[in-house]
JSON list of C-alpha atoms in Angstrom, two decimals:
[
{"chain": "A", "resi": 16, "resn": "GLY", "atom": "CA", "xyz": [116.73, -144.02, -85.05]},
{"chain": "A", "resi": 17, "resn": "ALA", "atom": "CA", "xyz": [119.88, -143.81, -87.66]},
{"chain": "A", "resi": 18, "resn": "VAL", "atom": "CA", "xyz": [120.89, -140.11, -86.62]},
{"chain": "A", "resi": 19, "resn": "VAL", "atom": "CA", "xyz": [124.40, -138.73, -87.97]},
{"chain": "A", "resi": 20, "resn": "SER", "atom": "CA", "xyz": [125.64, -135.71, -86.03]},
{"chain": "A", "resi": 21, "resn": "GLN", "atom": "CA", "xyz": [128.60, -133.34, -87.09]},
{"chain": "A", "resi": 22, "resn": "HIS", "atom": "CA", "xyz": [130.62, -130.87, -85.18]},
{"chain": "A", "resi": 23, "resn": "PRO", "atom": "CA", "xyz": [131.29, -128.07, -85.24]},
{"chain": "A", "resi": 24, "resn": "SER", "atom": "CA", "xyz": [128.18, -126.70, -87.25]},
{"chain": "A", "resi": 25, "resn": "TRP", "atom": "CA", "xyz": [130.13, -123.87, -88.95]},
{"chain": "A", "resi": 26, "resn": "VAL", "atom": "CA", "xyz": [133.72, -122.63, -88.52]},
{"chain": "A", "resi": 27, "resn": "ILE", "atom": "CA", "xyz": [135.92, -119.69, -89.35]},
{"chain": "A", "resi": 28, "resn": "CYS", "atom": "CA", "xyz": [139.42, -120.29, -89.53]},
{"chain": "A", "resi": 29, "resn": "LYS", "atom": "CA", "xyz": [142.47, -118.20, -91.00]},
{"chain": "A", "resi": 30, "resn": "SER", "atom": "CA", "xyz": [144.33, -119.38, -93.62]},
{"chain": "A", "resi": 31, "resn": "GLY", "atom": "CA", "xyz": [147.02, -121.93, -93.16]},
{"chain": "A", "resi": 32, "resn": "THR", "atom": "CA", "xyz": [145.64, -123.15, -90.26]},
{"chain": "A", "resi": 33, "resn": "SER", "atom": "CA", "xyz": [144.03, -126.57, -90.05]},
{"chain": "A", "resi": 34, "resn": "VAL", "atom": "CA", "xyz": [140.60, -127.48, -88.83]},
{"chain": "A", "resi": 35, "resn": "LYS", "atom": "CA", "xyz": [139.01, -130.65, -87.55]},
{"chain": "A", "resi": 36, "resn": "ILE", "atom": "CA", "xyz": [135.70, -131.64, -88.51]},
{"chain": "A", "resi": 37, "resn": "GLU", "atom": "CA", "xyz": [133.92, -134.59, -86.72]},
{"chain": "A", "resi": 38, "resn": "CYS", "atom": "CA", "xyz": [131.24, -137.16, -88.01]},
{"chain": "A", "resi": 39, "resn": "ARG", "atom": "CA", "xyz": [129.42, -139.37, -85.63]},
{"chain": "A", "resi": 40, "resn": "SER", "atom": "CA", "xyz": [126.63, -142.24, -85.86]},
{"chain": "A", "resi": 41, "resn": "LEU", "atom": "CA", "xyz": [124.69, -141.76, -82.80]},
{"chain": "A", "resi": 42, "resn": "ASP", "atom": "CA", "xyz": [122.56, -144.82, -82.42]},
{"chain": "A", "resi": 43, "resn": "PHE", "atom": "CA", "xyz": [124.40, -147.44, -84.93]},
{"chain": "A", "resi": 44, "resn": "GLN", "atom": "CA", "xyz": [127.71, -148.70, -85.84]},
{"chain": "A", "resi": 45, "resn": "ALA", "atom": "CA", "xyz": [129.01, -147.09, -89.13]},
{"chain": "A", "resi": 46, "resn": "THR", "atom": "CA", "xyz": [130.94, -149.56, -91.03]},
{"chain": "A", "resi": 47, "resn": "THR", "atom": "CA", "xyz": [131.60, -146.98, -93.95]},
{"chain": "A", "resi": 48, "resn": "MET", "atom": "CA", "xyz": [131.61, -142.90, -93.95]},
{"chain": "A", "resi": 49, "resn": "PHE", "atom": "CA", "xyz": [131.42, -140.47, -96.39]},
{"chain": "A", "resi": 50, "resn": "TRP", "atom": "CA", "xyz": [132.79, -137.31, -96.74]},
{"chain": "A", "resi": 51, "resn": "TYR", "atom": "CA", "xyz": [131.11, -134.88, -99.44]},
{"chain": "A", "resi": 52, "resn": "ARG", "atom": "CA", "xyz": [131.85, -131.36, -100.23]},
{"chain": "A", "resi": 53, "resn": "GLN", "atom": "CA", "xyz": [129.32, -128.93, -101.65]},
{"chain": "A", "resi": 54, "resn": "PHE", "atom": "CA", "xyz": [130.27, -125.35, -103.08]},
{"chain": "A", "resi": 55, "resn": "PRO", "atom": "CA", "xyz": [127.64, -122.42, -103.15]},
{"chain": "A", "resi": 56, "resn": "LYS", "atom": "CA", "xyz": [124.73, -123.36, -105.55]},
{"chain": "A", "resi": 57, "resn": "GLN", "atom": "CA", "xyz": [126.03, -126.82, -106.33]},
{"chain": "A", "resi": 58, "resn": "SER", "atom": "CA", "xyz": [125.63, -130.23, -105.79]},
{"chain": "A", "resi": 59, "resn": "LEU", "atom": "CA", "xyz": [127.00, -132.49, -103.48]},
{"chain": "A", "resi": 60, "resn": "MET", "atom": "CA", "xyz": [130.38, -133.98, -104.58]},
{"chain": "A", "resi": 61, "resn": "LEU", "atom": "CA", "xyz": [132.09, -137.00, -103.03]},
{"chain": "A", "resi": 62, "resn": "MET", "atom": "CA", "xyz": [135.34, -136.76, -101.70]},
{"chain": "A", "resi": 63, "resn": "ALA", "atom": "CA", "xyz": [136.49, -139.89, -99.86]},
{"chain": "A", "resi": 64, "resn": "THR", "atom": "CA", "xyz": [135.35, -143.10, -98.55]},
{"chain": "A", "resi": 65, "resn": "SER", "atom": "CA", "xyz": [136.28, -144.42, -95.27]},
{"chain": "A", "resi": 66, "resn": "ASN", "atom": "CA", "xyz": [135.82, -147.75, -93.66]},
{"chain": "A", "resi": 67, "resn": "GLU", "atom": "CA", "xyz": [136.63, -148.39, -90.07]},
{"chain": "A", "resi": 68, "resn": "GLY", "atom": "CA", "xyz": [140.18, -149.25, -89.27]},
{"chain": "A", "resi": 69, "resn": "SER", "atom": "CA", "xyz": [141.59, -148.83, -93.01]},
{"chain": "A", "resi": 70, "resn": "LYS", "atom": "CA", "xyz": [142.68, -145.85, -95.01]},
{"chain": "A", "resi": 71, "resn": "ALA", "atom": "CA", "xyz": [140.17, -143.83, -96.86]},
{"chain": "A", "resi": 72, "resn": "THR", "atom": "CA", "xyz": [139.99, -144.07, -100.48]},
{"chain": "A", "resi": 73, "resn": "TYR", "atom": "CA", "xyz": [139.83, -140.35, -102.44]},
{"chain": "A", "resi": 74, "resn": "GLU", "atom": "CA", "xyz": [137.88, -139.24, -105.51]},
{"chain": "A", "resi": 75, "resn": "GLN", "atom": "CA", "xyz": [140.13, -138.35, -108.41]},
{"chain": "A", "resi": 76, "resn": "GLY", "atom": "CA", "xyz": [140.90, -134.59, -107.79]},
{"chain": "A", "resi": 77, "resn": "VAL", "atom": "CA", "xyz": [140.82, -134.73, -103.92]},
{"chain": "A", "resi": 78, "resn": "GLU", "atom": "CA", "xyz": [144.31, -133.97, -102.37]},
{"chain": "A", "resi": 79, "resn": "LYS", "atom": "CA", "xyz": [144.70, -136.59, -99.84]},
{"chain": "A", "resi": 80, "resn": "ASP", "atom": "CA", "xyz": [147.33, -134.70, -97.72]},
{"chain": "A", "resi": 81, "resn": "LYS", "atom": "CA", "xyz": [145.29, -132.01, -97.77]},
{"chain": "A", "resi": 82, "resn": "PHE", "atom": "CA", "xyz": [142.04, -133.81, -96.47]},
{"chain": "A", "resi": 83, "resn": "LEU", "atom": "CA", "xyz": [143.04, -135.94, -94.07]},
{"chain": "A", "resi": 84, "resn": "ILE", "atom": "CA", "xyz": [140.16, -138.93, -92.86]},
{"chain": "A", "resi": 85, "resn": "ASN", "atom": "CA", "xyz": [140.57, -140.92, -89.89]},
{"chain": "A", "resi": 86, "resn": "HIS", "atom": "CA", "xyz": [137.76, -143.58, -89.20]},
{"chain": "A", "resi": 87, "resn": "ALA", "atom": "CA", "xyz": [139.32, -144.71, -85.86]},
{"chain": "A", "resi": 88, "resn": "SER", "atom": "CA", "xyz": [136.02, -146.18, -84.50]},
{"chain": "A", "resi": 89, "resn": "LEU", "atom": "CA", "xyz": [132.45, -147.49, -85.69]},
{"chain": "A", "resi": 90, "resn": "THR", "atom": "CA", "xyz": [131.14, -144.29, -84.81]},
{"chain": "A", "resi": 91, "resn": "LEU", "atom": "CA", "xyz": [133.54, -141.65, -85.64]},
{"chain": "A", "resi": 92, "resn": "SER", "atom": "CA", "xyz": [134.97, -140.11, -88.43]},
{"chain": "A", "resi": 93, "resn": "THR", "atom": "CA", "xyz": [137.02, -136.92, -88.65]},
{"chain": "A", "resi": 94, "resn": "LEU", "atom": "CA", "xyz": [138.25, -134.67, -91.62]},
{"chain": "A", "resi": 95, "resn": "THR", "atom": "CA", "xyz": [141.07, -132.66, -90.90]},
{"chain": "A", "resi": 96, "resn": "VAL", "atom": "CA", "xyz": [141.59, -129.80, -93.58]},
{"chain": "A", "resi": 97, "resn": "THR", "atom": "CA", "xyz": [145.18, -128.73, -93.54]},
{"chain": "A", "resi": 98, "resn": "SER", "atom": "CA", "xyz": [146.58, -125.70, -94.05]},
{"chain": "A", "resi": 99, "resn": "ALA", "atom": "CA", "xyz": [143.23, -124.35, -95.27]},
{"chain": "A", "resi": 100, "resn": "HIS", "atom": "CA", "xyz": [142.95, -121.49, -97.57]},
{"chain": "A", "resi": 101, "resn": "PRO", "atom": "CA", "xyz": [139.78, -119.54, -98.91]},
{"chain": "A", "resi": 102, "resn": "GLU", "atom": "CA", "xyz": [139.24, -121.94, -101.78]},
{"chain": "A", "resi": 103, "resn": "ASP", "atom": "CA", "xyz": [138.44, -124.73, -99.22]},
{"chain": "A", "resi": 104, "resn": "SER", "atom": "CA", "xyz": [135.48, -122.84, -97.95]},
{"chain": "A", "resi": 105, "resn": "SER", "atom": "CA", "xyz": [132.71, -124.90, -98.70]},
{"chain": "A", "resi": 106, "resn": "PHE", "atom": "CA", "xyz": [129.87, -126.66, -96.99]},
{"chain": "A", "resi": 107, "resn": "TYR", "atom": "CA", "xyz": [131.23, -130.39, -95.87]},
{"chain": "A", "resi": 108, "resn": "ILE", "atom": "CA", "xyz": [128.48, -133.20, -95.20]},
{"chain": "A", "resi": 109, "resn": "CYS", "atom": "CA", "xyz": [129.52, -136.73, -94.01]},
{"chain": "A", "resi": 110, "resn": "SER", "atom": "CA", "xyz": [127.07, -139.75, -94.16]},
{"chain": "A", "resi": 111, "resn": "ALA", "atom": "CA", "xyz": [127.19, -143.00, -92.76]},
{"chain": "A", "resi": 112, "resn": "ARG", "atom": "CA", "xyz": [126.18, -146.33, -93.44]},
{"chain": "A", "resi": 113, "resn": "GLY", "atom": "CA", "xyz": [125.61, -149.24, -90.86]},
{"chain": "A", "resi": 114, "resn": "ARG", "atom": "CA", "xyz": [126.39, -153.01, -91.03]},
{"chain": "A", "resi": 115, "resn": "GLN", "atom": "CA", "xyz": [122.90, -154.25, -92.14]},
{"chain": "A", "resi": 116, "resn": "ALA", "atom": "CA", "xyz": [119.46, -153.23, -92.47]},
{"chain": "A", "resi": 117, "resn": "PRO", "atom": "CA", "xyz": [117.87, -151.13, -91.81]},
{"chain": "A", "resi": 118, "resn": "THR", "atom": "CA", "xyz": [121.33, -149.15, -91.78]},
{"chain": "A", "resi": 119, "resn": "TYR", "atom": "CA", "xyz": [122.63, -150.41, -94.51]},
{"chain": "A", "resi": 120, "resn": "GLU", "atom": "CA", "xyz": [121.75, -147.08, -96.71]},
{"chain": "A", "resi": 121, "resn": "GLN", "atom": "CA", "xyz": [123.83, -143.53, -96.45]},
{"chain": "A", "resi": 122, "resn": "TYR", "atom": "CA", "xyz": [122.30, -141.34, -93.52]},
{"chain": "A", "resi": 123, "resn": "PHE", "atom": "CA", "xyz": [123.46, -137.67, -93.97]},
{"chain": "A", "resi": 124, "resn": "GLY", "atom": "CA", "xyz": [124.65, -135.25, -91.21]},
{"chain": "A", "resi": 125, "resn": "PRO", "atom": "CA", "xyz": [123.74, -132.17, -90.95]},
{"chain": "A", "resi": 126, "resn": "GLY", "atom": "CA", "xyz": [126.78, -130.35, -92.48]},
{"chain": "A", "resi": 127, "resn": "THR", "atom": "CA", "xyz": [129.55, -128.08, -91.54]},
{"chain": "A", "resi": 128, "resn": "ARG", "atom": "CA", "xyz": [130.02, -124.58, -93.07]},
{"chain": "A", "resi": 129, "resn": "LEU", "atom": "CA", "xyz": [133.83, -123.71, -93.31]},
{"chain": "A", "resi": 130, "resn": "THR", "atom": "CA", "xyz": [134.68, -120.36, -94.05]},
{"chain": "A", "resi": 131, "resn": "VAL", "atom": "CA", "xyz": [138.89, -119.54, -94.39]},
{"chain": "A", "resi": 132, "resn": "THR", "atom": "CA", "xyz": [139.56, -115.99, -94.01]},
{"chain": "B", "resi": 19, "resn": "ALA", "atom": "CA", "xyz": [128.80, -144.40, -115.22]},
{"chain": "B", "resi": 20, "resn": "GLN", "atom": "CA", "xyz": [126.28, -143.31, -113.06]},
{"chain": "B", "resi": 21, "resn": "LYS", "atom": "CA", "xyz": [124.92, -139.88, -113.96]},
{"chain": "B", "resi": 22, "resn": "VAL", "atom": "CA", "xyz": [121.50, -138.01, -112.60]},
{"chain": "B", "resi": 23, "resn": "THR", "atom": "CA", "xyz": [120.17, -135.05, -114.92]},
{"chain": "B", "resi": 24, "resn": "GLN", "atom": "CA", "xyz": [117.83, -132.63, -113.57]},
{"chain": "B", "resi": 25, "resn": "ALA", "atom": "CA", "xyz": [117.47, -130.08, -116.30]},
{"chain": "B", "resi": 26, "resn": "GLN", "atom": "CA", "xyz": [115.46, -127.53, -114.46]},
{"chain": "B", "resi": 27, "resn": "THR", "atom": "CA", "xyz": [118.20, -125.37, -112.36]},
{"chain": "B", "resi": 28, "resn": "GLU", "atom": "CA", "xyz": [115.43, -123.10, -110.73]},
{"chain": "B", "resi": 29, "resn": "ILE", "atom": "CA", "xyz": [111.70, -122.85, -110.55]},
{"chain": "B", "resi": 30, "resn": "SER", "atom": "CA", "xyz": [109.51, -120.32, -109.75]},
{"chain": "B", "resi": 31, "resn": "VAL", "atom": "CA", "xyz": [106.05, -121.00, -108.77]},
{"chain": "B", "resi": 32, "resn": "VAL", "atom": "CA", "xyz": [103.32, -118.87, -106.77]},
{"chain": "B", "resi": 33, "resn": "GLU", "atom": "CA", "xyz": [101.87, -120.55, -103.72]},
{"chain": "B", "resi": 34, "resn": "LYS", "atom": "CA", "xyz": [99.24, -123.24, -104.23]},
{"chain": "B", "resi": 35, "resn": "GLU", "atom": "CA", "xyz": [100.29, -124.18, -107.69]},
{"chain": "B", "resi": 36, "resn": "ASP", "atom": "CA", "xyz": [101.58, -127.66, -108.59]},
{"chain": "B", "resi": 37, "resn": "VAL", "atom": "CA", "xyz": [104.77, -128.14, -109.68]},
{"chain": "B", "resi": 38, "resn": "THR", "atom": "CA", "xyz": [106.94, -131.17, -111.06]},
{"chain": "B", "resi": 39, "resn": "LEU", "atom": "CA", "xyz": [110.43, -131.41, -110.85]},
{"chain": "B", "resi": 40, "resn": "ASP", "atom": "CA", "xyz": [112.14, -133.64, -113.07]},
{"chain": "B", "resi": 41, "resn": "CYS", "atom": "CA", "xyz": [115.01, -136.43, -112.66]},
{"chain": "B", "resi": 42, "resn": "VAL", "atom": "CA", "xyz": [116.69, -138.38, -115.40]},
{"chain": "B", "resi": 43, "resn": "TYR", "atom": "CA", "xyz": [119.24, -140.89, -114.54]},
{"chain": "B", "resi": 44, "resn": "GLU", "atom": "CA", "xyz": [121.78, -143.14, -116.14]},
{"chain": "B", "resi": 45, "resn": "THR", "atom": "CA", "xyz": [123.06, -146.57, -114.88]},
{"chain": "B", "resi": 46, "resn": "ARG", "atom": "CA", "xyz": [124.02, -149.90, -116.14]},
{"chain": "B", "resi": 47, "resn": "ASP", "atom": "CA", "xyz": [122.89, -151.41, -113.13]},
{"chain": "B", "resi": 48, "resn": "THR", "atom": "CA", "xyz": [119.79, -153.87, -113.29]},
{"chain": "B", "resi": 49, "resn": "THR", "atom": "CA", "xyz": [119.48, -153.07, -109.35]},
{"chain": "B", "resi": 50, "resn": "TYR", "atom": "CA", "xyz": [119.75, -149.77, -108.28]},
{"chain": "B", "resi": 51, "resn": "TYR", "atom": "CA", "xyz": [117.93, -146.90, -105.91]},
{"chain": "B", "resi": 52, "resn": "LEU", "atom": "CA", "xyz": [116.68, -143.83, -106.60]},
{"chain": "B", "resi": 53, "resn": "PHE", "atom": "CA", "xyz": [116.09, -141.05, -103.97]},
{"chain": "B", "resi": 54, "resn": "TRP", "atom": "CA", "xyz": [114.81, -137.46, -103.57]},
{"chain": "B", "resi": 55, "resn": "TYR", "atom": "CA", "xyz": [116.38, -134.75, -100.81]},
{"chain": "B", "resi": 56, "resn": "LYS", "atom": "CA", "xyz": [115.19, -131.73, -99.90]},
{"chain": "B", "resi": 57, "resn": "GLN", "atom": "CA", "xyz": [117.86, -129.30, -98.71]},
{"chain": "B", "resi": 58, "resn": "PRO", "atom": "CA", "xyz": [116.52, -126.11, -97.10]},
{"chain": "B", "resi": 59, "resn": "PRO", "atom": "CA", "xyz": [118.58, -122.79, -96.84]},
{"chain": "B", "resi": 60, "resn": "SER", "atom": "CA", "xyz": [119.82, -124.21, -93.27]},
{"chain": "B", "resi": 61, "resn": "GLY", "atom": "CA", "xyz": [121.93, -126.98, -95.67]},
{"chain": "B", "resi": 62, "resn": "GLU", "atom": "CA", "xyz": [120.66, -130.23, -93.80]},
{"chain": "B", "resi": 63, "resn": "LEU", "atom": "CA", "xyz": [119.99, -132.61, -96.46]},
{"chain": "B", "resi": 64, "resn": "VAL", "atom": "CA", "xyz": [116.10, -134.03, -95.70]},
{"chain": "B", "resi": 65, "resn": "PHE", "atom": "CA", "xyz": [115.31, -137.36, -97.01]},
{"chain": "B", "resi": 66, "resn": "LEU", "atom": "CA", "xyz": [112.19, -137.78, -99.24]},
{"chain": "B", "resi": 67, "resn": "ILE", "atom": "CA", "xyz": [111.98, -141.12, -100.47]},
{"chain": "B", "resi": 68, "resn": "ARG", "atom": "CA", "xyz": [113.79, -144.04, -101.58]},
{"chain": "B", "resi": 69, "resn": "ARG", "atom": "CA", "xyz": [112.75, -146.38, -104.61]},
{"chain": "B", "resi": 70, "resn": "ASN", "atom": "CA", "xyz": [114.15, -149.67, -105.51]},
{"chain": "B", "resi": 71, "resn": "SER", "atom": "CA", "xyz": [114.39, -150.17, -109.47]},
{"chain": "B", "resi": 72, "resn": "PHE", "atom": "CA", "xyz": [112.14, -153.27, -109.28]},
{"chain": "B", "resi": 73, "resn": "ASP", "atom": "CA", "xyz": [109.28, -151.03, -107.74]},
{"chain": "B", "resi": 74, "resn": "GLU", "atom": "CA", "xyz": [107.93, -149.12, -110.32]},
{"chain": "B", "resi": 75, "resn": "GLN", "atom": "CA", "xyz": [104.66, -148.31, -108.56]},
{"chain": "B", "resi": 76, "resn": "ASN", "atom": "CA", "xyz": [104.03, -144.60, -108.05]},
{"chain": "B", "resi": 77, "resn": "GLU", "atom": "CA", "xyz": [104.18, -143.31, -104.55]},
{"chain": "B", "resi": 78, "resn": "ILE", "atom": "CA", "xyz": [101.92, -140.89, -102.91]},
{"chain": "B", "resi": 79, "resn": "SER", "atom": "CA", "xyz": [102.81, -138.99, -99.64]},
{"chain": "B", "resi": 80, "resn": "GLY", "atom": "CA", "xyz": [100.51, -136.25, -98.69]},
{"chain": "B", "resi": 81, "resn": "ARG", "atom": "CA", "xyz": [101.16, -133.37, -101.09]},
{"chain": "B", "resi": 82, "resn": "TYR", "atom": "CA", "xyz": [104.16, -134.92, -102.65]},
{"chain": "B", "resi": 83, "resn": "SER", "atom": "CA", "xyz": [103.97, -137.78, -105.26]},
{"chain": "B", "resi": 84, "resn": "TRP", "atom": "CA", "xyz": [106.64, -139.66, -107.15]},
{"chain": "B", "resi": 85, "resn": "ASN", "atom": "CA", "xyz": [106.37, -140.88, -110.87]},
{"chain": "B", "resi": 86, "resn": "PHE", "atom": "CA", "xyz": [108.84, -143.55, -111.30]},
{"chain": "B", "resi": 87, "resn": "GLN", "atom": "CA", "xyz": [109.24, -144.58, -115.24]},
{"chain": "B", "resi": 88, "resn": "LYS", "atom": "CA", "xyz": [112.08, -146.97, -116.15]},
{"chain": "B", "resi": 89, "resn": "SER", "atom": "CA", "xyz": [111.11, -146.95, -119.69]},
{"chain": "B", "resi": 90, "resn": "THR", "atom": "CA", "xyz": [112.39, -143.23, -120.00]},
{"chain": "B", "resi": 91, "resn": "SER", "atom": "CA", "xyz": [114.80, -143.72, -117.04]},
{"chain": "B", "resi": 92, "resn": "SER", "atom": "CA", "xyz": [112.91, -140.86, -114.88]},
{"chain": "B", "resi": 93, "resn": "PHE", "atom": "CA", "xyz": [111.71, -140.40, -111.38]},
{"chain": "B", "resi": 94, "resn": "ASN", "atom": "CA", "xyz": [109.83, -136.95, -111.24]},
{"chain": "B", "resi": 95, "resn": "PHE", "atom": "CA", "xyz": [108.67, -135.40, -108.34]},
{"chain": "B", "resi": 96, "resn": "THR", "atom": "CA", "xyz": [105.52, -133.23, -107.93]},
{"chain": "B", "resi": 97, "resn": "ILE", "atom": "CA", "xyz": [104.54, -131.17, -105.06]},
{"chain": "B", "resi": 98, "resn": "THR", "atom": "CA", "xyz": [100.67, -130.35, -105.00]},
{"chain": "B", "resi": 99, "resn": "ALA", "atom": "CA", "xyz": [99.41, -127.20, -103.69]},
{"chain": "B", "resi": 100, "resn": "SER", "atom": "CA", "xyz": [102.78, -125.84, -102.89]},
{"chain": "B", "resi": 101, "resn": "GLN", "atom": "CA", "xyz": [103.51, -123.87, -99.81]},
{"chain": "B", "resi": 102, "resn": "VAL", "atom": "CA", "xyz": [106.23, -121.01, -99.31]},
{"chain": "B", "resi": 103, "resn": "VAL", "atom": "CA", "xyz": [107.82, -123.54, -96.70]},
{"chain": "B", "resi": 104, "resn": "ASP", "atom": "CA", "xyz": [108.34, -125.94, -99.75]},
{"chain": "B", "resi": 105, "resn": "SER", "atom": "CA", "xyz": [111.01, -123.38, -101.26]},
{"chain": "B", "resi": 106, "resn": "ALA", "atom": "CA", "xyz": [114.41, -125.36, -101.27]},
{"chain": "B", "resi": 107, "resn": "VAL", "atom": "CA", "xyz": [116.82, -127.08, -103.31]},
{"chain": "B", "resi": 108, "resn": "TYR", "atom": "CA", "xyz": [115.71, -130.72, -104.40]},
{"chain": "B", "resi": 109, "resn": "PHE", "atom": "CA", "xyz": [118.34, -133.44, -105.14]},
{"chain": "B", "resi": 110, "resn": "CYS", "atom": "CA", "xyz": [117.65, -136.61, -106.81]},
{"chain": "B", "resi": 111, "resn": "ALA", "atom": "CA", "xyz": [120.21, -139.19, -106.30]},
{"chain": "B", "resi": 112, "resn": "LEU", "atom": "CA", "xyz": [121.09, -142.41, -107.92]},
{"chain": "B", "resi": 113, "resn": "SER", "atom": "CA", "xyz": [122.69, -145.48, -105.96]},
{"chain": "B", "resi": 114, "resn": "ASP", "atom": "CA", "xyz": [124.17, -148.99, -106.83]},
{"chain": "B", "resi": 115, "resn": "PRO", "atom": "CA", "xyz": [122.32, -151.61, -104.25]},
{"chain": "B", "resi": 116, "resn": "PHE", "atom": "CA", "xyz": [125.09, -151.57, -101.83]},
{"chain": "B", "resi": 117, "resn": "TYR", "atom": "CA", "xyz": [124.34, -147.79, -101.10]},
{"chain": "B", "resi": 118, "resn": "GLY", "atom": "CA", "xyz": [127.83, -146.61, -101.31]},
{"chain": "B", "resi": 119, "resn": "GLN", "atom": "CA", "xyz": [129.70, -147.18, -104.40]},
{"chain": "B", "resi": 120, "resn": "ASN", "atom": "CA", "xyz": [128.52, -144.53, -107.07]},
{"chain": "B", "resi": 121, "resn": "PHE", "atom": "CA", "xyz": [125.67, -142.92, -104.97]},
{"chain": "B", "resi": 122, "resn": "VAL", "atom": "CA", "xyz": [125.36, -139.89, -107.55]},
{"chain": "B", "resi": 123, "resn": "PHE", "atom": "CA", "xyz": [123.57, -136.68, -107.04]},
{"chain": "B", "resi": 124, "resn": "GLY", "atom": "CA", "xyz": [121.84, -134.41, -109.69]},
{"chain": "B", "resi": 125, "resn": "PRO", "atom": "CA", "xyz": [122.86, -130.75, -110.13]},
{"chain": "B", "resi": 126, "resn": "GLY", "atom": "CA", "xyz": [119.72, -129.80, -108.21]},
{"chain": "B", "resi": 127, "resn": "THR", "atom": "CA", "xyz": [116.98, -127.77, -108.66]},
{"chain": "B", "resi": 128, "resn": "ARG", "atom": "CA", "xyz": [115.97, -124.50, -106.40]},
{"chain": "B", "resi": 129, "resn": "LEU", "atom": "CA", "xyz": [112.26, -124.48, -105.85]},
{"chain": "B", "resi": 130, "resn": "SER", "atom": "CA", "xyz": [111.05, -120.78, -105.23]},
{"chain": "B", "resi": 131, "resn": "VAL", "atom": "CA", "xyz": [107.67, -120.68, -103.92]},
{"chain": "B", "resi": 132, "resn": "LEU", "atom": "CA", "xyz": [106.10, -116.85, -103.83]},
{"chain": "B", "resi": 133, "resn": "PRO", "atom": "CA", "xyz": [103.35, -116.04, -101.47]}
]
């Protein structure tokens, strides 16, 4: 149990376009979802935290107008990278946390590799 | 503030050697959780272990073992008789009791196991 999926697993887009990444909790309700970014050979850095039905909380240095997060339901959160640029190329990983044990900890998705040309 | 340090950036060993990956953490919380994750080239994080701060017993799972020492704020990970399939980046992470706020990853250690 406690499976988190992401779609797409990889995406290539042109500079200036927007791209949406989906994160789904498949077998539990996720009250909170987290978005991380990982640049090559670096660690995961938390970008934002979103609670179902409320606005996301962004970490310092993350542009909320550029990285739009929507957590519209208890099983789905989306990250939209608007007006993407090559420097946004990265590996994006989401995680989801349930309401109560045993899903109260974070479960990570498989990641989405974004390449902006 | 929470912080996790993995001093070893890269380690190379020959197959069948034992290898220990170091992890040192900082936190002001009295209750916290420590984790180890494996990230193979595919990128997907593989959960290895979660340890509560109140449980200082060492744990062994097959070829993997973990040594948690609160006195030195360390949570080291040992792979016995390493195999090529163990080649990956390993992350140590620290979380508060609520698993969400202040979930911090270390910088990772890239392990290469050579045949």
